[in-house]
Short mmCIF file of C-alpha atoms in Angstrom, two decimals:
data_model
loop_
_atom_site.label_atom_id
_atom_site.label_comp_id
_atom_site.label_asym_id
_atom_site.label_seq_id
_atom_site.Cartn_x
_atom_site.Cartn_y
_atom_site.Cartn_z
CA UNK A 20 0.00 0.00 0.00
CA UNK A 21 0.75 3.36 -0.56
CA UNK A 22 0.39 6.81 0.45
CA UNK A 23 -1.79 9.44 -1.47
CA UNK A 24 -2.74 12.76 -0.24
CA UNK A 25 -6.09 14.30 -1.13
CA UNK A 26 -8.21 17.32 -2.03
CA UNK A 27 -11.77 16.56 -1.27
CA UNK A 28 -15.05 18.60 -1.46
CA UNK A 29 -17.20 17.67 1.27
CA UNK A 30 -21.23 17.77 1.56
CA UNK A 31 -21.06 21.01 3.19
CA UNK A 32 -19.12 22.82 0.38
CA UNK A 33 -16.13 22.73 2.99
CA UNK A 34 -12.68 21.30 0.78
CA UNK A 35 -10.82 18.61 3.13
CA UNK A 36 -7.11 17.85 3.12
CA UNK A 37 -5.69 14.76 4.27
CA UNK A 38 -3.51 11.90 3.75
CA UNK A 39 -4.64 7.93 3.06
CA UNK A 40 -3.55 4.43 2.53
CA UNK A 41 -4.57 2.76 -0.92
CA UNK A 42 -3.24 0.37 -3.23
CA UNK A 43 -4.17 3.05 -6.43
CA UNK A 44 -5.22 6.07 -7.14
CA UNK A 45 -8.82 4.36 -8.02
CA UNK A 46 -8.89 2.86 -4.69
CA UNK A 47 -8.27 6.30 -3.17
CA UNK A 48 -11.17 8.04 -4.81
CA UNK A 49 -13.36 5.41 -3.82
CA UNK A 50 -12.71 4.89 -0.48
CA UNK A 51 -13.32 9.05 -0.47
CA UNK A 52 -16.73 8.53 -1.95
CA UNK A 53 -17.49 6.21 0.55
CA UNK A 54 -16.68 8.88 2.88
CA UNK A 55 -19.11 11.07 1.25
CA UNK A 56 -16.48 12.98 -0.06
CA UNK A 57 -16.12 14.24 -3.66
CA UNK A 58 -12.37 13.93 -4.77
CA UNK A 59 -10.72 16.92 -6.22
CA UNK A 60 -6.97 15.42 -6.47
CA UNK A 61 -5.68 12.75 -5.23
CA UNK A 62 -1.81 12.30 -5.42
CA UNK A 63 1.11 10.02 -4.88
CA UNK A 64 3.38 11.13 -2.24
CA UNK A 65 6.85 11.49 -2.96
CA UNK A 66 10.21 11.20 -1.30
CA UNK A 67 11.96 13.46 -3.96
CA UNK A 68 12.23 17.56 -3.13
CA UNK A 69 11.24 18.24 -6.75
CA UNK A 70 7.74 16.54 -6.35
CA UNK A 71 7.05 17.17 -2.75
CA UNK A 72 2.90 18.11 -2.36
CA UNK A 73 1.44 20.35 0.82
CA UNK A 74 2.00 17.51 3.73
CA UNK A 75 4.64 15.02 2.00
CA UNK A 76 7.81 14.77 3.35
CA UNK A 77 10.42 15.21 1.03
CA UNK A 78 14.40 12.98 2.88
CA UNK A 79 15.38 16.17 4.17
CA UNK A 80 12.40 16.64 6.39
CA UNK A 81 13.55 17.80 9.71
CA UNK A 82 11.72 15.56 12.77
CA UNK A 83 11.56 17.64 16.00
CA UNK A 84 13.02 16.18 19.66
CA UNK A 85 9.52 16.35 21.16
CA UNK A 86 7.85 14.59 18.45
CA UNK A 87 10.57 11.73 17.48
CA UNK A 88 10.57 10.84 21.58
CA UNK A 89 6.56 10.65 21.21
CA UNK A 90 6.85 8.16 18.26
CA UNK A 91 9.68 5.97 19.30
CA UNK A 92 7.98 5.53 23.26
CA UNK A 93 4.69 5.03 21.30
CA UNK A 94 5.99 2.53 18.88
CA UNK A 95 7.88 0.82 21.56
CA UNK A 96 4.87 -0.10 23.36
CA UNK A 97 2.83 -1.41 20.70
CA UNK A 98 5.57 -3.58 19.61
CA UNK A 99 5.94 -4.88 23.49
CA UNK A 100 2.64 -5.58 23.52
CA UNK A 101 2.83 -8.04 20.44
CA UNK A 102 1.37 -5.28 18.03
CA UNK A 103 2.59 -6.55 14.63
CA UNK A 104 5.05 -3.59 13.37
CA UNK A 105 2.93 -1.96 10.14
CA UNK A 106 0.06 -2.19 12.37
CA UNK A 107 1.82 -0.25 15.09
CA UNK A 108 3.34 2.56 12.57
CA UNK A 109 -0.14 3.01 11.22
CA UNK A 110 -1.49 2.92 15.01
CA UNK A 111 0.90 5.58 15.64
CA UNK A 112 0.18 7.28 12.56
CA UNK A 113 -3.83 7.57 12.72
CA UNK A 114 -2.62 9.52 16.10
CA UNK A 115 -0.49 12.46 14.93
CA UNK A 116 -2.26 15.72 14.10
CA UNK A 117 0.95 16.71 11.60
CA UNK A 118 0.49 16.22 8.01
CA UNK A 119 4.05 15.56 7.13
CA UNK A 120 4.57 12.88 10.00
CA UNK A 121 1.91 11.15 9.49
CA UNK A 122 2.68 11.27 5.39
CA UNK A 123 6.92 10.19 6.88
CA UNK A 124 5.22 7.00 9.19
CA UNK A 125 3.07 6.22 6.63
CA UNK A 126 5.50 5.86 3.80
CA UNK A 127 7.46 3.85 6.24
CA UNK A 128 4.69 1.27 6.67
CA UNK A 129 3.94 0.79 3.37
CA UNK A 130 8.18 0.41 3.06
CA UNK A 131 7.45 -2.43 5.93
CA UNK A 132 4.61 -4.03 4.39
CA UNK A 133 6.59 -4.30 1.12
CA UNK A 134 9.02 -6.59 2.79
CA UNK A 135 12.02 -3.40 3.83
CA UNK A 136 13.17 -4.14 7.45
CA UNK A 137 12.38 -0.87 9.46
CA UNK A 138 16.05 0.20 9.86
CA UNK A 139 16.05 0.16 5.55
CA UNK A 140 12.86 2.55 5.74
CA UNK A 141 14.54 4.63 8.08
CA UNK A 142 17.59 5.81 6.01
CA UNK A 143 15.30 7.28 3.63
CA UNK A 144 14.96 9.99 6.14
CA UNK A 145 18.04 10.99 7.43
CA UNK A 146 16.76 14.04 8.57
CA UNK A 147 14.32 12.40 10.52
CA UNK A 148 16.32 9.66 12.24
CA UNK A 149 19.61 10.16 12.89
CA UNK A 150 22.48 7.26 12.18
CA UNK A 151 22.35 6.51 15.88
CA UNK A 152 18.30 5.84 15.64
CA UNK A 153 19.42 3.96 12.72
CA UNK A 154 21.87 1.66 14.05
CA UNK A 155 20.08 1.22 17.67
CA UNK A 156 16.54 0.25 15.45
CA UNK A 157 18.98 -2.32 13.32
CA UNK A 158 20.90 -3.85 16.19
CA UNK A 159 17.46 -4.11 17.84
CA UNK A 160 16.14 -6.08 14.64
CA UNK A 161 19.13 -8.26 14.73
CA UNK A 162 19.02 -9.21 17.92
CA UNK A 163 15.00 -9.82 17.92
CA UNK A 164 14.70 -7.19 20.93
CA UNK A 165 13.33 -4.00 18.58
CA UNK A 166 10.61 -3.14 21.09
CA UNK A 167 13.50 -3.01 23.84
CA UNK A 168 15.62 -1.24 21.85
CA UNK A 169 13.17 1.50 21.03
CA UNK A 170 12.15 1.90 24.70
CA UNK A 171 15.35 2.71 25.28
CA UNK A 172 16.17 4.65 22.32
CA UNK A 173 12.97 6.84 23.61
CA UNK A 174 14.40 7.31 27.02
CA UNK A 175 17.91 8.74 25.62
CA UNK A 176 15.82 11.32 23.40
CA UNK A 177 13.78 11.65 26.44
CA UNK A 178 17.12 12.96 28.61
CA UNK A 179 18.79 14.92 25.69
CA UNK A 180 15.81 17.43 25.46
CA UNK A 181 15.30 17.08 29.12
CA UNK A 182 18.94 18.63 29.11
CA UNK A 183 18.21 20.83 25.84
CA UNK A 184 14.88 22.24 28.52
CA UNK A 185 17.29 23.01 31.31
CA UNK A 186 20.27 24.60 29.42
CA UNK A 187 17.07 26.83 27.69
CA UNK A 188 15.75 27.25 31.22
CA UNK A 189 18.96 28.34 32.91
CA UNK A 190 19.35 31.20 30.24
CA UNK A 191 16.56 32.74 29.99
CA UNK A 192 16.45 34.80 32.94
CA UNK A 193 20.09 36.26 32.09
CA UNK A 194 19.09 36.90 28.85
CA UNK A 195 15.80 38.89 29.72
CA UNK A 196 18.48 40.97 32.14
CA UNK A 197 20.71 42.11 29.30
CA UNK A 198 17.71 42.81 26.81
CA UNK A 199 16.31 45.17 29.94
CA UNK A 200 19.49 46.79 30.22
CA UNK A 201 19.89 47.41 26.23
CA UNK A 202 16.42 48.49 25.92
CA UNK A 203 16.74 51.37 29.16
CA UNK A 204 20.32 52.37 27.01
CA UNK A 205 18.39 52.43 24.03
CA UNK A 206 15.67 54.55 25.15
CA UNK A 207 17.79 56.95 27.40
CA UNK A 208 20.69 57.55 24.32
CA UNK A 209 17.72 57.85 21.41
CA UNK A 210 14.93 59.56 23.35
CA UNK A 211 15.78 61.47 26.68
CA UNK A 212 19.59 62.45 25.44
CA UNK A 213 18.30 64.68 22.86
CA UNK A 214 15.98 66.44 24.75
CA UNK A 215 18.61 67.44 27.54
CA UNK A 216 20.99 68.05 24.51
CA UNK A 217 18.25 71.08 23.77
CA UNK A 218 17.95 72.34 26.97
CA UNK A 219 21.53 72.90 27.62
CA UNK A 220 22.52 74.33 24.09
CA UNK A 221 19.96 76.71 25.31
CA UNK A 222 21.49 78.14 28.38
CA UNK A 223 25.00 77.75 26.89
CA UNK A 224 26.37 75.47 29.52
CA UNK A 225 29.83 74.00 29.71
CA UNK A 226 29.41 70.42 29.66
CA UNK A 227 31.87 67.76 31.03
CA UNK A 228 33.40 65.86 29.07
CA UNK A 229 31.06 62.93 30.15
CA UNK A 230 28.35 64.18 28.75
CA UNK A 231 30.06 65.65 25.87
CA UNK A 232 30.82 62.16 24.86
CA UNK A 233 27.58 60.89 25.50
CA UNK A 234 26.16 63.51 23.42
CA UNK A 235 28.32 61.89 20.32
CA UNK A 236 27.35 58.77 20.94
CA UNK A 237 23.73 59.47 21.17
CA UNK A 238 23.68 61.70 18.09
CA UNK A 239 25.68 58.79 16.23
CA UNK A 240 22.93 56.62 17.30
CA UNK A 241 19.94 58.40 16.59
CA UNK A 242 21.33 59.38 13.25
CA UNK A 243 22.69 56.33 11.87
CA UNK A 244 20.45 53.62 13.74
CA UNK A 245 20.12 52.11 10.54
CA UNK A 246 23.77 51.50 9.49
CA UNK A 247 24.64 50.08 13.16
CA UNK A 248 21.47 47.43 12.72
CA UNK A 249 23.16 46.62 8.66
CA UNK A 250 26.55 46.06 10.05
CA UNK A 251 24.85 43.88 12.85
CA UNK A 252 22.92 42.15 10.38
CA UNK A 253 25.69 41.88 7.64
CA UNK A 254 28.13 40.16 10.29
CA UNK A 255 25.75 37.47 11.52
CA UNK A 256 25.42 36.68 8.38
CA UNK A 257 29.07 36.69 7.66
CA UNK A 258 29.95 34.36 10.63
CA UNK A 259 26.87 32.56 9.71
CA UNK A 260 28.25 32.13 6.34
CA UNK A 261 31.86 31.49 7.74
CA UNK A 262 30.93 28.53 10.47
CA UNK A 263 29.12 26.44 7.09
CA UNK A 264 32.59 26.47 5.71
CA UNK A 265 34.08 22.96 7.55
CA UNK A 266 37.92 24.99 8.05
CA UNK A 267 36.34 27.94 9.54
CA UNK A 268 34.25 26.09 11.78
CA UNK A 269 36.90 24.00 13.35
CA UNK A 270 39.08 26.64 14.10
CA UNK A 271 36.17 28.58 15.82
CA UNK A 272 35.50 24.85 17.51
CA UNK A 273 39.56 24.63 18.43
CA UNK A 274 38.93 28.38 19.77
CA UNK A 275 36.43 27.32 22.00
CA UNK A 276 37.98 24.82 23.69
CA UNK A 277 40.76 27.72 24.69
CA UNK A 278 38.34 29.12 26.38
CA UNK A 279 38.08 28.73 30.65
CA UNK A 280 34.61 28.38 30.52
CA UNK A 281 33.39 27.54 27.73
CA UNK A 282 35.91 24.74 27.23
CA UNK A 283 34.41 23.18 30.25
CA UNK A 284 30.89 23.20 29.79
CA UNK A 285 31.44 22.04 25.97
CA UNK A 286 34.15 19.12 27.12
CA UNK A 287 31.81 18.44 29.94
CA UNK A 288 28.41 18.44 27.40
CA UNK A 289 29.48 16.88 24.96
CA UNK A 290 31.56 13.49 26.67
CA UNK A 291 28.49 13.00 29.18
CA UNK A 292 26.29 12.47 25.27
CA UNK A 293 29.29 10.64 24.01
CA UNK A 294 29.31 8.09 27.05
CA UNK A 295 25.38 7.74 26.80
CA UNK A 296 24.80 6.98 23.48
CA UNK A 297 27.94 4.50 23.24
CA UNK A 298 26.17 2.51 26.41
CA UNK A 299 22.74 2.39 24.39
CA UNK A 300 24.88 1.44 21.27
CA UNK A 301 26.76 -1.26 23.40
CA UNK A 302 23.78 -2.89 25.80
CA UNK A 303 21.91 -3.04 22.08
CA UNK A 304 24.53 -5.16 20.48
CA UNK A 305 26.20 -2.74 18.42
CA UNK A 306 30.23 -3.58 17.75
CA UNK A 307 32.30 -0.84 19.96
CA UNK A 308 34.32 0.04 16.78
CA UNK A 309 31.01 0.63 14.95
CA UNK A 310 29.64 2.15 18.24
CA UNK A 311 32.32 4.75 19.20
CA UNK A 312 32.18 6.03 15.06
CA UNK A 313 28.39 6.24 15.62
CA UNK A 314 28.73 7.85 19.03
CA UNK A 315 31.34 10.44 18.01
CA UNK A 316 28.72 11.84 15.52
CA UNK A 317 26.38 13.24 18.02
CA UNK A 318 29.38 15.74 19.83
CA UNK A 319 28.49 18.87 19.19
CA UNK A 320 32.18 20.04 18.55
CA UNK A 321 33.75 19.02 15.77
CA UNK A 322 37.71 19.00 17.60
CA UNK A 323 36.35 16.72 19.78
CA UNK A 324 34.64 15.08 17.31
CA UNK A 325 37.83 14.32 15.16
CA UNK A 326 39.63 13.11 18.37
CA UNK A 327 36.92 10.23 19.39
CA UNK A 328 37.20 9.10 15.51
CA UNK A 329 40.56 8.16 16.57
CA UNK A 330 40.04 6.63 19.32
CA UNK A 331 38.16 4.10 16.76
CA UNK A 332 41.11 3.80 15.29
CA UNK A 333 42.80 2.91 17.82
CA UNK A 334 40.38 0.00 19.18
CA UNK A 335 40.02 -1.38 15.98
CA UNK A 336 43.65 -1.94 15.76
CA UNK A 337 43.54 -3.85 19.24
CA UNK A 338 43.70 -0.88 21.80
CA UNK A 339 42.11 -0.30 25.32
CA UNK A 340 39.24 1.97 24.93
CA UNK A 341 39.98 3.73 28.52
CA UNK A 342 43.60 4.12 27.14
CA UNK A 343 42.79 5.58 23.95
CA UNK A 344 40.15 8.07 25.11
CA UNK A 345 42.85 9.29 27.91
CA UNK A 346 45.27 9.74 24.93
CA UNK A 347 43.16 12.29 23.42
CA UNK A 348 43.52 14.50 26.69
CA UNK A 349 40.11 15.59 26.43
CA UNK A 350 38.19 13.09 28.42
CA UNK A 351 38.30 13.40 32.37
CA UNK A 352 39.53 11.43 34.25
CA UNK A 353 36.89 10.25 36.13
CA UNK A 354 35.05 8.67 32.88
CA UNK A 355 38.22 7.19 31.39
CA UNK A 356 38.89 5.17 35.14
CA UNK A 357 35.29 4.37 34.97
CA UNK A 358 35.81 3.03 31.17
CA UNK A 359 38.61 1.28 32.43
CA UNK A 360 36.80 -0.62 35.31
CA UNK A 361 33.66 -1.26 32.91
CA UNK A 362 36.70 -2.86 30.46
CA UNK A 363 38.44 -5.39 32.87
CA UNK A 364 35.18 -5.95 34.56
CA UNK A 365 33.11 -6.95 31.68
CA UNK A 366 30.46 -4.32 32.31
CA UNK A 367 31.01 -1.30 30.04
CA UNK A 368 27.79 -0.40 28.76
CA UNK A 369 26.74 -0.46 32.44
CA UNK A 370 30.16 1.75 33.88
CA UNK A 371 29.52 4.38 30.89
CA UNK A 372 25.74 4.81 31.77
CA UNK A 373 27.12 5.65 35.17
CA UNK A 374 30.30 7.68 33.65
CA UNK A 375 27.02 9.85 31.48
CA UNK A 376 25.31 10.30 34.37
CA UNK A 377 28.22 11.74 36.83
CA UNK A 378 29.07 13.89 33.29
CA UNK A 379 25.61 15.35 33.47
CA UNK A 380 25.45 16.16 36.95
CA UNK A 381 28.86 17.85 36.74
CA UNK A 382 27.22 19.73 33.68
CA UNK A 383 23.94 20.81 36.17
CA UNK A 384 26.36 22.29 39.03
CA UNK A 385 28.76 24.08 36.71
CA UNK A 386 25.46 25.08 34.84
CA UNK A 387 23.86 26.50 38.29
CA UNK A 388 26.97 27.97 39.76
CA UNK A 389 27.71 29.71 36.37
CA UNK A 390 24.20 31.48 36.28
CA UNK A 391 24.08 32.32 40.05
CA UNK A 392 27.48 34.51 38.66
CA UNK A 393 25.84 35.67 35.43
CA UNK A 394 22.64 37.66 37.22
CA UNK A 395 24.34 39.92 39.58
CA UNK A 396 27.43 40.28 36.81
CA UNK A 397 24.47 41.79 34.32
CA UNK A 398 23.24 43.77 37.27
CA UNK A 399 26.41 45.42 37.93
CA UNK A 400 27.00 45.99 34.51
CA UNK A 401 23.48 47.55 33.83
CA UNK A 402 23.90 49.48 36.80
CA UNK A 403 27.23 50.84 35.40
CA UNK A 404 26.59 51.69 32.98
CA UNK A 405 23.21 53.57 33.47
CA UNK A 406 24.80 55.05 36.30
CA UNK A 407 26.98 56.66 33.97
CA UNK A 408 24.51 57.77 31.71
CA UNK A 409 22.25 59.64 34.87
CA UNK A 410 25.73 61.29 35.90
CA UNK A 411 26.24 62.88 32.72
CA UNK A 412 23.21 63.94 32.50
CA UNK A 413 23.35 65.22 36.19
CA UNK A 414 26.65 66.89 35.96
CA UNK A 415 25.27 69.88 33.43
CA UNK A 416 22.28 70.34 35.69
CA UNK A 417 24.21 71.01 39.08
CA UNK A 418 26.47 72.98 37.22
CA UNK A 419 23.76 75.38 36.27
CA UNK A 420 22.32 74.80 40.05
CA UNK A 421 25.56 76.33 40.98
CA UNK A 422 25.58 79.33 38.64
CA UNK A 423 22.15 79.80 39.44
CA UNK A 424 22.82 79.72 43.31
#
């Protein structure tokens, strides 16, 4: 069977939209009529960007967090229960309001019902499902444990946007400081400078140098507003453009490991996803040299990335993994001892759940202890700077005060 989406007039002159399963085009149009619909068009959906129709997926479709955790933790419970799998993709299907998933899962049944295993059906969409949802779904096939597999596949999307929530979370409060303290610049440079500016070329006062300054630099912005937003504009889109190119973006990735910081919370980020998805890879029955290749794919930065491909290298050639992820001096030390006890104890998948888990906590603290630094650092800032901004403006008016008195 295959999937068509429609164009239908309905009895009440209202034109429906959908998507349905049919083995033609004929089929289609009758099982609309039976619906008391009138069909309009009825057409093939596509896999190919050139012939993509409103609610087909083309391979590039893009398959939000929220959503792919919903499927796989659905899916995984129909096929626990003994749910045969094309009727638990349609199952799951019939029960998602978006047009283009429910075009994506039903594509992938009819690939299932056509005799394609369900890791096959999943490469068409890339995009969608990742190599690591790929791998985990065809271990799990392998090793006749797919409904286990995808429970736990939906638990480990489950904790990454758990931890994409919380780094969100934890920066949106800093974030709402600074855009206060622009917006009060902002206002008090375009609006309220000017007006003082009249006043006291008015009663020919000698202004500070303070204020003089700030008088520039509110003229400057009130004038030219528009060329500081283009230059802000033209280089985001420069570095944008920059970071796509593969040498530019490693250096910036090299630079941010330099960085006190930032080299922390990225080390610390991206090993505790490293040592999670290499236990799921493991405990499912995926070879480690196969494992750590499909593992080092989901680090975020692309040094570090380069460095655990090595350390692939390196088992495959009859290494210790603890040994060779130690080498690349970018590990800590309490993961690689952990590695090493999971090794010579037979338990590794187990010891690198555990390493992922003391990673992530390490990632929390850091996390809180660097915002608790952040908020009063803005504050102070702000206040500085708006301090600054009231004195000059205050320094012209007790000066007259004075002359006055």
């Amino acid at each position: 069977m295959a999937a068509y989406s429609y164009k239908a007039l309905a009895a009440d002159g209202r034109i429906n939209k959908g998507i349905v399963e049919g083995e033609s085009e004929r089929q289609v149009r009758n099982l609309l009529r039976q619906r008391q619909l009138k069909p309009i068009e009825v057409i093939l959906t596509r896999t190919t960007t050139e012939n993509t129709v409103e609610g087909s997926p083309d391979r590039y479709f893009k398959l939000g967090m929220a959503d792919l955790a919903l499927f796989t933790r659905q899916l995984a419970t129909l096929v626990q229960a003994g749910v045969p799998l094309d009727e638990a993709i349609a199952a799951t299907a019939k029960q998602t309001p978006q047009p283009k998933l429910k075009s994506l899962l039903l594509q992938l049944r009819s690939k299932v019902v056509a005799g394609h295993s369900l890791a096959g059906s999943l490469a068409e969409f890339p995009q969608a499902f990742s190599e690591l949802y790929q791998a985990m779904v065809r271990a799990g096939e392998h090793a006749g444990k797919l409904g286990e597999v995808l429970d736990q596949l939906a638990d480990h999307i489950e904790n990454r946007q758990q931890m994409q929530q919380k780094l969100q979370m934890a920066l949106i409060y800093p974030l709402a400081l600074l855009f206060v303290a622009v917006s009060v610049i902002i206002i008090l440079m375009v609006f309220v400078m000017p007006k003082l500016v009249d006043l006291f070329v008015r009663t020919q006062t000698q202004l500070p140098l303070l204020t003089q300054g700030l008088i520039v630099v509110s003229d400057f912005v009130a004038s030219y507003w528009w060329l500081l937003l283009l230059v802000i504009i033209a280089g985001v889109a420069l570095v944008r453009r920059l970071l796509q190119l593969m040498t530019w973006r490693t250096r910036w990735h090299e630079v941010l490991l330099q960085l006190p910081v930032a080299s922390r919370l990225l080390v610390t980020a991206d090993t505790a996803r490293f040592a999670a998805t290499l236990s799921i890879l493991v405990s499912s029955g995926v070879a480690l040299v196969e494992a750590i290749g499909i593992a080092a794919s989901v680090m975020s930065n692309l040094k570090l990335r380069m460095a655990t491909r090595n350390v692939a290298i390196s088992v495959q050639e009859g290494g210790s993994l603890a040994r060779a992820l130690d080498n690349t001096g970018f590990f800590p030390p309490m993961l690689t001892q952990m590695v090493a006890s999971g090794e010579s104890s037979g338990t590794l998948e187990t010891m690198l759940k555990r390493a992922a888990q003391t990673q992530e906590r390490e990632l929390d603290n850091t996390l809180t202890g660097l915002m608790k630094i952040m908020e009063p650092m803005i504050i102070v800032v702000m206040a500085v700077v708006v301090g600054g901004i009231v004195m000059a403006v205050l320094l012209p008016i007790m000066q007259m005060n004075t002359l006055v008195g």
